[in-house]
Coordinates of C-alpha atoms and ligand atoms in Angstrom, one line a residue:
X8 CA 97.6 126.5 125.9
X9 CA 98.1 126.1 122.2
X10 CA 99.3 123.1 120.2
X11 CA 99.0 121.6 116.8
X12 CA 96.8 118.6 117.6
X13 CA 94.8 118.1 120.8
X14 CA 94.4 114.3 121.5
X15 CA 91.7 113.0 123.8
X16 CA 92.6 109.6 125.3
X17 CA 96.0 108.2 126.3
X18 CA 95.2 104.6 125.3
X19 CA 97.2 103.0 122.4
X20 CA 95.5 105.1 119.7
X21 CA 96.2 108.4 121.5
X22 CA 99.8 107.8 122.6
X23 CA 100.8 106.2 119.3
X24 CA 99.2 109.1 117.4
X25 CA 101.2 111.6 119.5
X26 CA 104.4 109.6 118.8
X27 CA 103.8 109.4 115.0
X28 CA 103.0 113.2 114.9
X29 CA 106.1 114.0 116.8
X30 CA 108.2 112.1 114.3
X31 CA 106.8 114.4 111.7
X32 CA 107.6 117.5 113.7
X33 CA 103.9 118.0 114.8
X34 CA 103.2 119.0 118.4
X35 CA 100.4 117.5 120.4
X36 CA 98.9 117.5 123.9
X37 CA 97.1 114.5 125.2
X38 CA 94.4 114.5 127.9
X39 CA 93.3 111.4 129.7
X40 CA 90.5 110.9 132.2
X41 CA 92.1 108.1 134.2
X42 CA 95.2 108.1 136.3
X43 CA 98.5 106.9 134.7
X44 CA 98.5 103.9 137.0
X45 CA 95.0 102.8 136.0
X46 CA 95.7 103.0 132.3
X47 CA 99.0 101.1 132.8
X48 CA 97.3 98.3 134.7
X49 CA 94.3 97.6 132.3
X50 CA 94.5 94.1 130.9
X51 CA 93.2 93.9 127.4
X52 CA 94.3 92.7 124.0
X53 CA 97.3 90.3 123.4
X54 CA 97.9 89.8 119.7
X55 CA 99.6 92.1 117.2
X56 CA 99.3 91.6 113.4
X57 CA 102.6 91.7 111.6
X58 CA 101.7 95.0 109.9
X59 CA 101.2 96.5 113.4
X60 CA 104.7 95.1 114.5
X61 CA 106.2 96.5 111.3
X62 CA 104.7 99.9 111.9
X63 CA 105.9 100.0 115.6
X64 CA 109.4 98.9 114.5
X65 CA 109.6 101.5 111.8
X66 CA 108.9 104.3 114.3
X67 CA 111.4 103.1 116.9
X68 CA 108.8 101.3 119.1
X69 CA 109.7 97.7 118.2
X70 CA 112.3 96.9 120.8
X71 CA 109.8 95.6 123.4
X72 CA 108.0 93.4 120.9
X73 CA 111.3 92.0 119.6
X74 CA 112.7 91.4 123.1
X75 CA 109.6 90.1 124.9
X76 CA 107.0 89.3 122.2
X77 CA 106.5 85.8 120.8
X78 CA 106.1 85.3 117.1
X79 CA 103.4 82.7 116.2
X80 CA 103.0 81.1 112.8
X81 CA 99.3 80.4 113.3
X82 CA 96.5 79.2 115.6
X83 CA 94.7 76.0 116.5
X84 CA 91.0 75.7 115.7
X85 CA 89.2 72.8 117.4
X86 CA 85.9 71.2 118.3
X87 CA 85.3 68.0 120.3
X88 CA 87.8 65.3 119.2
X89 CA 89.5 67.3 116.5
X90 CA 92.2 69.9 116.7
X91 CA 93.7 71.5 113.5
X92 CA 96.6 73.9 113.1
X93 CA 96.3 76.7 110.6
X94 CA 99.8 77.9 109.6
X95 CA 99.4 81.5 108.5
X96 CA 103.0 81.7 107.3
X97 CA 102.5 78.8 104.9
X98 CA 99.0 80.1 103.9
X99 CA 99.6 83.8 103.4
X100 CA 103.3 84.5 104.3
X101 CA 102.5 86.5 107.5
X102 CA 102.7 85.7 111.2
X103 CA 101.3 87.3 114.4
X104 CA 102.9 88.3 117.6
X105 CA 101.8 87.6 121.2
X106 CA 102.5 90.9 123.0
X107 CA 100.1 92.2 125.7
X108 CA 98.5 95.6 125.3
X109 CA 99.8 96.3 128.8
X110 CA 103.3 95.9 127.5
X111 CA 102.7 98.1 124.4
X112 CA 101.0 100.8 126.6
X113 CA 104.2 100.8 128.8
X114 CA 106.4 101.1 125.7
X115 CA 104.3 104.1 124.5
X116 CA 104.5 105.8 127.9
X117 CA 108.2 105.3 128.1
X118 CA 108.6 106.9 124.6
X119 CA 106.3 109.7 125.5
X120 CA 108.1 110.5 128.8
X121 CA 111.6 110.2 127.1
X122 CA 110.4 112.8 124.5
X123 CA 109.0 115.1 127.2
X124 CA 105.5 115.1 125.6
X125 CA 102.6 116.7 127.5
X126 CA 100.0 114.2 128.8
X127 CA 97.4 115.4 131.4
X128 CA 96.2 112.4 133.4
X129 CA 93.3 112.2 135.8
X130 CA 91.3 114.9 134.0
X131 CA 87.5 115.4 134.0
X132 CA 84.7 117.0 132.0
X133 CA 86.5 117.2 128.6
X134 CA 84.5 119.2 126.1
X135 CA 85.1 119.7 122.4
X136 CA 84.3 123.2 120.9
X137 CA 84.1 124.9 117.5
X138 CA 84.8 121.8 115.5
X139 CA 83.5 123.3 112.3
X140 CA 85.9 126.3 112.5
X141 CA 89.7 126.5 111.8
X142 CA 90.3 127.1 115.6
X143 CA 88.7 124.2 117.5
X144 CA 89.5 123.8 121.2
X145 CA 89.1 121.4 124.1
X146 CA 88.4 122.3 127.7
X147 CA 88.8 120.1 130.7
X148 CA 89.5 120.1 134.4
X149 CA 93.0 119.1 135.4
X150 CA 94.1 116.9 138.3
X151 CA 94.4 119.9 140.5
X152 CA 90.8 121.0 139.8
X153 CA 91.7 123.9 137.4
X154 CA 89.8 124.4 134.2
X155 CA 92.1 124.3 131.2
X156 CA 91.8 125.1 127.5
X157 CA 93.8 123.7 124.6
X158 CA 93.6 125.5 121.3
X159 CA 94.6 123.4 118.3
X160 CA 94.4 123.1 114.5
X161 CA 92.7 119.6 114.8
X162 CA 91.3 117.4 117.6
X163 CA 91.9 113.6 117.6
X164 CA 89.2 111.7 119.4
X165 CA 91.0 108.6 120.7
X166 CA 88.9 108.3 123.8
X167 CA 87.5 104.8 123.4
X168 CA 83.9 103.6 123.4
X169 CA 82.8 105.8 126.3
X170 CA 84.6 109.1 125.6
X171 CA 82.9 112.4 124.6
X172 CA 84.3 112.6 121.0
X173 CA 81.9 110.2 119.3
X174 CA 78.9 112.2 120.6
X175 CA 80.5 115.6 119.7
X176 CA 79.6 114.9 116.1
X177 CA 76.1 116.4 115.4
X178 CA 73.5 113.5 115.5
X179 CA 72.2 114.5 112.0
X180 CA 75.7 114.1 110.5
X181 CA 76.5 110.6 111.7
X182 CA 75.3 107.1 111.3
X183 CA 76.0 104.1 113.5
X184 CA 75.5 100.4 113.4
X185 CA 75.5 98.1 116.4
X186 CA 75.2 94.4 117.2
X187 CA 75.0 93.2 120.8
X188 CA 75.8 89.4 121.3
X189 CA 73.9 87.2 123.7
X190 CA 77.0 86.1 125.5
X191 CA 80.1 87.5 127.2
X192 CA 83.7 86.3 127.9
X193 CA 85.0 85.4 131.3
X194 CA 88.8 86.1 131.0
X195 CA 91.5 85.0 133.4
X196 CA 95.2 85.7 133.8
X197 CA 97.1 82.8 135.5
X198 CA 100.7 82.4 136.7
X199 CA 101.3 79.2 134.8
X200 CA 103.2 78.3 131.7
X201 CA 100.9 78.0 128.7
X202 CA 99.8 74.5 127.9
X203 CA 100.1 75.2 124.2
X204 CA 102.7 76.6 121.9
X205 CA 100.1 78.7 119.9
X206 CA 96.6 80.0 120.7
X207 CA 93.7 77.5 120.8
X208 CA 90.2 78.6 119.7
X209 CA 87.7 75.9 120.7
X210 CA 84.1 75.3 119.8
X211 CA 82.3 73.2 122.4
X212 CA 78.6 72.4 123.1
X213 CA 79.1 74.0 126.6
X214 CA 80.4 77.2 124.9
X215 CA 83.5 78.7 123.4
X216 CA 86.9 78.3 125.1
X217 CA 90.2 79.9 124.3
X218 CA 93.8 79.5 125.4
X219 CA 96.0 82.5 124.9
X220 CA 99.1 83.6 126.7
X221 CA 101.2 86.6 127.7
X222 CA 104.6 85.1 128.3
X223 CA 106.4 81.8 129.0
X224 CA 105.0 81.9 132.5
X225 CA 101.7 83.7 132.2
X226 CA 98.6 82.3 130.5
X227 CA 95.5 84.1 129.4
X228 CA 92.3 82.1 128.9
X229 CA 88.7 82.8 128.1
X230 CA 85.3 81.1 128.5
X231 CA 82.0 82.0 126.9
X232 CA 79.5 82.8 129.7
X233 CA 75.9 84.2 129.6
X234 CA 75.4 87.9 129.6
X235 CA 75.0 89.3 133.2
X236 CA 77.4 86.7 134.6
X237 CA 78.9 87.7 138.0
X238 CA 82.6 86.8 138.1
X239 CA 82.1 86.0 141.8
X240 CA 79.8 83.1 140.9
X241 CA 82.8 81.3 139.2
X242 CA 85.3 79.7 141.6
X243 CA 88.8 79.2 140.3
X244 CA 88.2 75.4 140.3
X245 CA 85.0 75.8 138.3
X246 CA 86.9 78.0 135.7
X247 CA 89.7 75.4 135.3
X248 CA 87.2 72.6 135.1
X249 CA 85.2 74.3 132.3
X250 CA 88.4 75.2 130.5
X251 CA 89.6 71.6 130.7
X252 CA 86.4 70.3 129.2
X253 CA 86.1 72.9 126.4
X254 CA 89.7 72.8 125.5
X255 CA 89.9 69.0 125.4
X256 CA 92.0 68.1 128.4
X257 CA 92.9 64.4 128.0
X258 CA 92.3 64.2 124.2
X259 CA 95.2 62.7 122.3
X260 CA 97.4 63.1 125.3
X261 CA 97.0 66.9 125.6
X262 CA 96.7 68.3 129.1
X263 CA 95.7 71.7 130.5
X264 CA 97.8 72.7 133.4
X265 CA 96.0 74.9 135.9
X266 CA 97.7 77.5 138.1
X267 CA 97.0 80.5 140.4
X268 CA 94.6 82.9 138.8
X269 CA 95.7 86.5 139.3
X270 CA 92.9 88.4 137.4
X271 CA 89.3 87.5 136.5
X272 CA 86.8 89.7 134.6
X273 CA 83.7 89.5 132.4
X274 CA 83.7 91.3 129.1
X275 CA 80.5 92.0 127.2
X276 CA 80.7 91.6 123.4
X277 CA 79.6 94.2 120.9
X278 CA 80.1 95.3 117.3
X279 CA 79.7 99.0 116.7
X280 CA 80.7 101.5 113.9
X281 CA 80.1 105.2 113.7
X282 CA 80.5 106.9 110.4
X283 CA 82.0 109.2 109.2
X284 CA 85.1 109.2 111.4
X285 CA 85.6 112.9 110.9
X286 CA 83.5 116.0 111.4
X287 CA 85.1 119.3 110.6
X288 CA 88.4 119.4 112.5
X289 CA 87.5 116.4 114.7
X290 CA 88.9 113.0 113.7
X291 CA 88.0 109.8 115.5
X292 CA 90.4 106.9 115.8
X293 CA 90.3 103.4 117.4
X294 CA 87.5 102.4 119.8
X295 CA 86.1 105.9 119.7
X296 CA 84.8 105.1 116.2
X297 CA 84.3 101.4 116.3
X298 CA 84.2 98.3 118.6
X299 CA 84.6 94.7 117.6
X300 CA 83.9 91.6 119.7
X301 CA 87.3 90.3 120.8
X302 CA 87.3 87.0 118.9
X303 CA 90.1 87.3 116.3
X304 CA 92.0 90.1 118.2
X305 CA 91.3 93.0 115.9
X306 CA 90.5 95.9 118.4
X307 CA 94.0 97.0 119.1
X308 CA 95.3 96.4 115.6
X309 CA 92.5 98.5 114.2
X310 CA 93.4 101.3 116.5
X311 CA 97.0 101.1 115.3
X312 CA 95.9 101.1 111.6
X313 CA 93.6 104.1 112.1
X314 CA 96.4 106.3 113.6
X315 CA 98.8 105.1 110.9
X316 CA 96.5 106.7 108.4
X317 CA 95.5 109.7 110.5
X318 CA 99.0 110.9 111.4
X319 CA 100.1 111.8 107.8
X320 CA 96.7 113.3 107.2
X321 CA 97.1 115.6 110.2
X322 CA 100.7 116.3 109.3
X323 CA 99.7 117.7 105.9
X324 CA 96.8 119.6 107.5
X325 CA 99.0 121.3 110.1
X326 CA 102.0 122.0 108.0
X327 CA 100.5 122.9 104.6
X328 CA 96.8 123.5 105.3
X329 CA 96.4 120.7 102.8
X330 CA 93.2 118.7 103.4
X331 CA 93.6 116.0 100.7
X332 CA 94.5 113.1 103.2
X333 CA 92.2 114.5 105.9
X334 CA 89.3 114.5 103.5
X335 CA 90.0 110.9 102.5
X336 CA 90.7 109.7 106.1
X337 CA 87.2 108.5 107.0
X338 CA 86.4 106.6 103.8
X339 CA 89.9 105.0 103.7
X340 CA 89.8 103.9 107.4
X341 CA 86.3 102.6 107.2
X342 CA 87.2 100.1 104.4
X343 CA 89.5 98.3 106.8
X344 CA 87.2 98.9 109.8
X345 CA 84.3 97.1 108.0
X346 CA 86.6 94.2 106.9
X347 CA 87.6 93.7 110.5
X348 CA 84.0 94.1 111.7
X349 CA 83.0 91.3 109.4
X350 CA 85.9 89.1 110.4
X351 CA 85.3 89.6 114.1
X352 CA 81.6 88.9 113.7
X353 CA 82.4 85.8 111.6
X354 CA 84.9 84.4 114.1
X355 CA 82.5 85.1 117.0
X356 CA 79.4 83.6 115.4
X357 CA 81.4 80.6 114.1
X358 CA 82.8 79.7 117.6
X359 CA 80.2 80.7 120.2
X360 CA 77.3 78.5 121.0
X361 CA 73.9 80.1 120.6
X362 CA 71.7 77.3 121.9
X363 CA 70.2 76.6 118.5
X364 CA 71.0 73.1 117.2
X365 CA 70.8 74.2 113.5
X366 CA 73.4 76.9 114.2
X367 CA 75.6 74.3 115.8
X368 CA 75.6 72.2 112.7
X369 CA 76.3 75.2 110.5
X370 CA 79.2 76.2 112.8
X371 CA 80.8 72.7 112.6
X372 CA 80.4 72.6 108.9
X373 CA 82.1 76.0 108.6
X374 CA 84.9 74.8 111.0
X375 CA 85.5 71.7 108.9
X376 CA 85.6 73.8 105.7
X377 CA 88.2 76.4 107.1
X378 CA 90.4 73.6 108.4
X379 CA 90.3 71.3 105.4
X380 CA 90.1 73.7 102.4
X381 CA 93.2 75.6 101.4
X382 CA 91.0 78.5 100.2
X383 CA 88.9 78.5 103.4
X384 CA 92.1 78.4 105.6
X385 CA 93.8 81.1 103.5
X386 CA 90.8 83.4 103.9
X387 CA 90.9 83.1 107.7
X388 CA 94.7 83.4 107.8
X389 CA 94.7 86.5 105.6
X390 CA 92.2 88.3 107.9
X391 CA 93.7 87.1 111.2
X392 CA 97.3 87.9 110.3
X393 CA 96.1 91.2 109.0
X394 CA 95.7 93.1 105.8
X395 CA 98.3 95.7 104.8
X396 CA 97.9 99.0 106.6
X397 CA 96.7 100.8 103.5
X398 CA 94.0 98.2 102.7
Ligands
FAD409 P1 91.2 102.7 124.6 O1 92.3 101.7 124.9 O2 89.9 102.4 125.2 O3 91.7 104.1 125.1 C1 90.9 105.2 125.2 C2 91.3 106.1 126.3 O4 90.5 107.3 126.3 C3 91.3 105.4 127.6 O5 92.5 105.5 128.3 C4 90.2 106.2 128.3 O6 90.4 106.2 129.7 C5 90.3 107.5 127.7 N1 89.1 108.3 127.9 C6 87.8 107.9 127.9 N2 87.0 109.0 128.1 C7 87.8 110.1 128.2 C8 87.5 111.4 128.5 N3 86.3 111.9 128.7 N4 88.6 112.3 128.6 C9 89.8 111.9 128.4 N5 90.1 110.6 128.1 C10 89.1 109.7 128.1 N6 91.0 93.7 121.9 C11 91.5 92.6 121.4 O7 92.0 92.6 120.3 N7 91.6 91.5 122.2 C12 91.2 91.5 123.5 O8 91.3 90.5 124.2 C13 90.6 92.6 124.0 N8 90.1 92.7 125.3 C14 89.5 93.8 125.7 C15 89.0 93.9 127.0 C16 88.4 95.0 127.5 C17 87.9 95.1 128.9 C18 88.2 96.1 126.6 C19 87.5 97.4 127.0 C20 88.8 96.1 125.3 C21 89.4 94.9 124.9 N9 89.9 94.8 123.6 C22 90.5 93.7 123.1 C23 89.9 95.9 122.7 C24 91.2 96.7 122.7 O9 91.7 96.7 123.9 C25 90.8 98.1 122.2 O10 90.3 98.0 120.8 C26 92.0 99.1 122.2 O11 92.3 99.4 123.6 C27 91.6 100.3 121.5 O12 92.5 101.3 121.8 P2 92.0 102.9 121.9 O13 93.2 103.6 122.2 O14 91.2 103.2 120.6 O15 91.0 102.9 123.0
DHB410 C1 93.6 87.4 123.0 C2 92.4 87.9 122.9 C3 91.6 87.7 121.7 O1 90.4 88.3 121.6 C4 92.1 86.9 120.8 O2 91.3 86.6 119.7 C5 93.3 86.3 120.9 C6 94.1 86.6 122.0 C7 94.4 87.6 124.2 O3 93.9 88.4 125.1 O4 95.5 87.1 124.3

């Protein structure tokens, strides 16, 4: 089979790239190792920056966010006995949207199916070949067990942190940086109306706590837990008790309403960047090139920003054999990647308890500064609400 761009991975980066390329008249074929049902059910990110929403809207994918998303002006930052609201709209003129990655994934699948684009699900053994030539190709085994080959002018590695694309770059031509954090998140979804109008990020001596949401009837909450935590060791009651303590139930009349937990999982936290994000005719986008710890909600937005840059670069490569944007892609994308890496690391280390009392005092000082100084608050707001796509 021959196409313009072979895309590995049908997560948000891969499906959005296919959509953007199609708008420019460029054909693609997507291969995905999981089943369509598995990809659709994964519970992940929940916040879209306004530039992500603008991009989705500009390419005809904004209807879901407009109908079912919830625009938030800012967030609450808190520590015991103090809660402060940061209003991003007042501070930097931009908002964020609560819209689950699950919903965005469904919108992307609907658009892909409506356009009749080719997506192979449930594949295995994807391999990338001849990346340094002008005729790269991908081989894989399809869901019926047949070996397939896709010849393309370029390959987009959108296969997340564990896919084959990252490692397909020769080891002497890539660098990587990594930080593993000494804590994880226990995340729950609960069938209960959120107890807050906007997200709460809470520092607490017992560990970080967060209150997010998916809709008017579904809440998403997180607790800092030690690495290696087994979700089975946390009963629903223990989770709600810890959340109540860390989020300040009872303070100034605020209450946390518990409800039936429908999903529970533990997420390890890591920062990772691989550079460059391109080798020959292979281009990495999203988690395939970088990972951020979730605090600050950058992972999904970075994936969207990468493909917003990559699509025009591949368009020019395919249509005109013009490499100007393709050659610039990695350096341009990495500027934003490192900004978001720094912001995610900063939010993570400001809010998670390390056990060191000196660190705790520095964290509280930092929190007081970002909530009381207009400059400190604007810096957080500018990064959280998101820099322009071309930053
Ligand atoms: P992915 O969504 O990972 O998509 C990559 C796709 O490639 C997957 O569908 C995968 O199955 C497929 N793939 C892998 N290997 C192969 C192969 N060999 N062949 C073919 N296909 C392959 N971000 C936030 O901002 N907030 C959050 O709360 C948050 N929670 C998260 C929870 C979890 C458990 C994880 C893993 C991530 C979370 N993230 C969160 C990060 C965010 O979800 C990612 O940054 C985002 O999904 C990146 O999109 P992507 O398309 O680059 O990668
Ligand atoms: C969510 C996750 C985050 O990491 C974050 O910073 C905000 C919200 C969420 O899943 O809703």
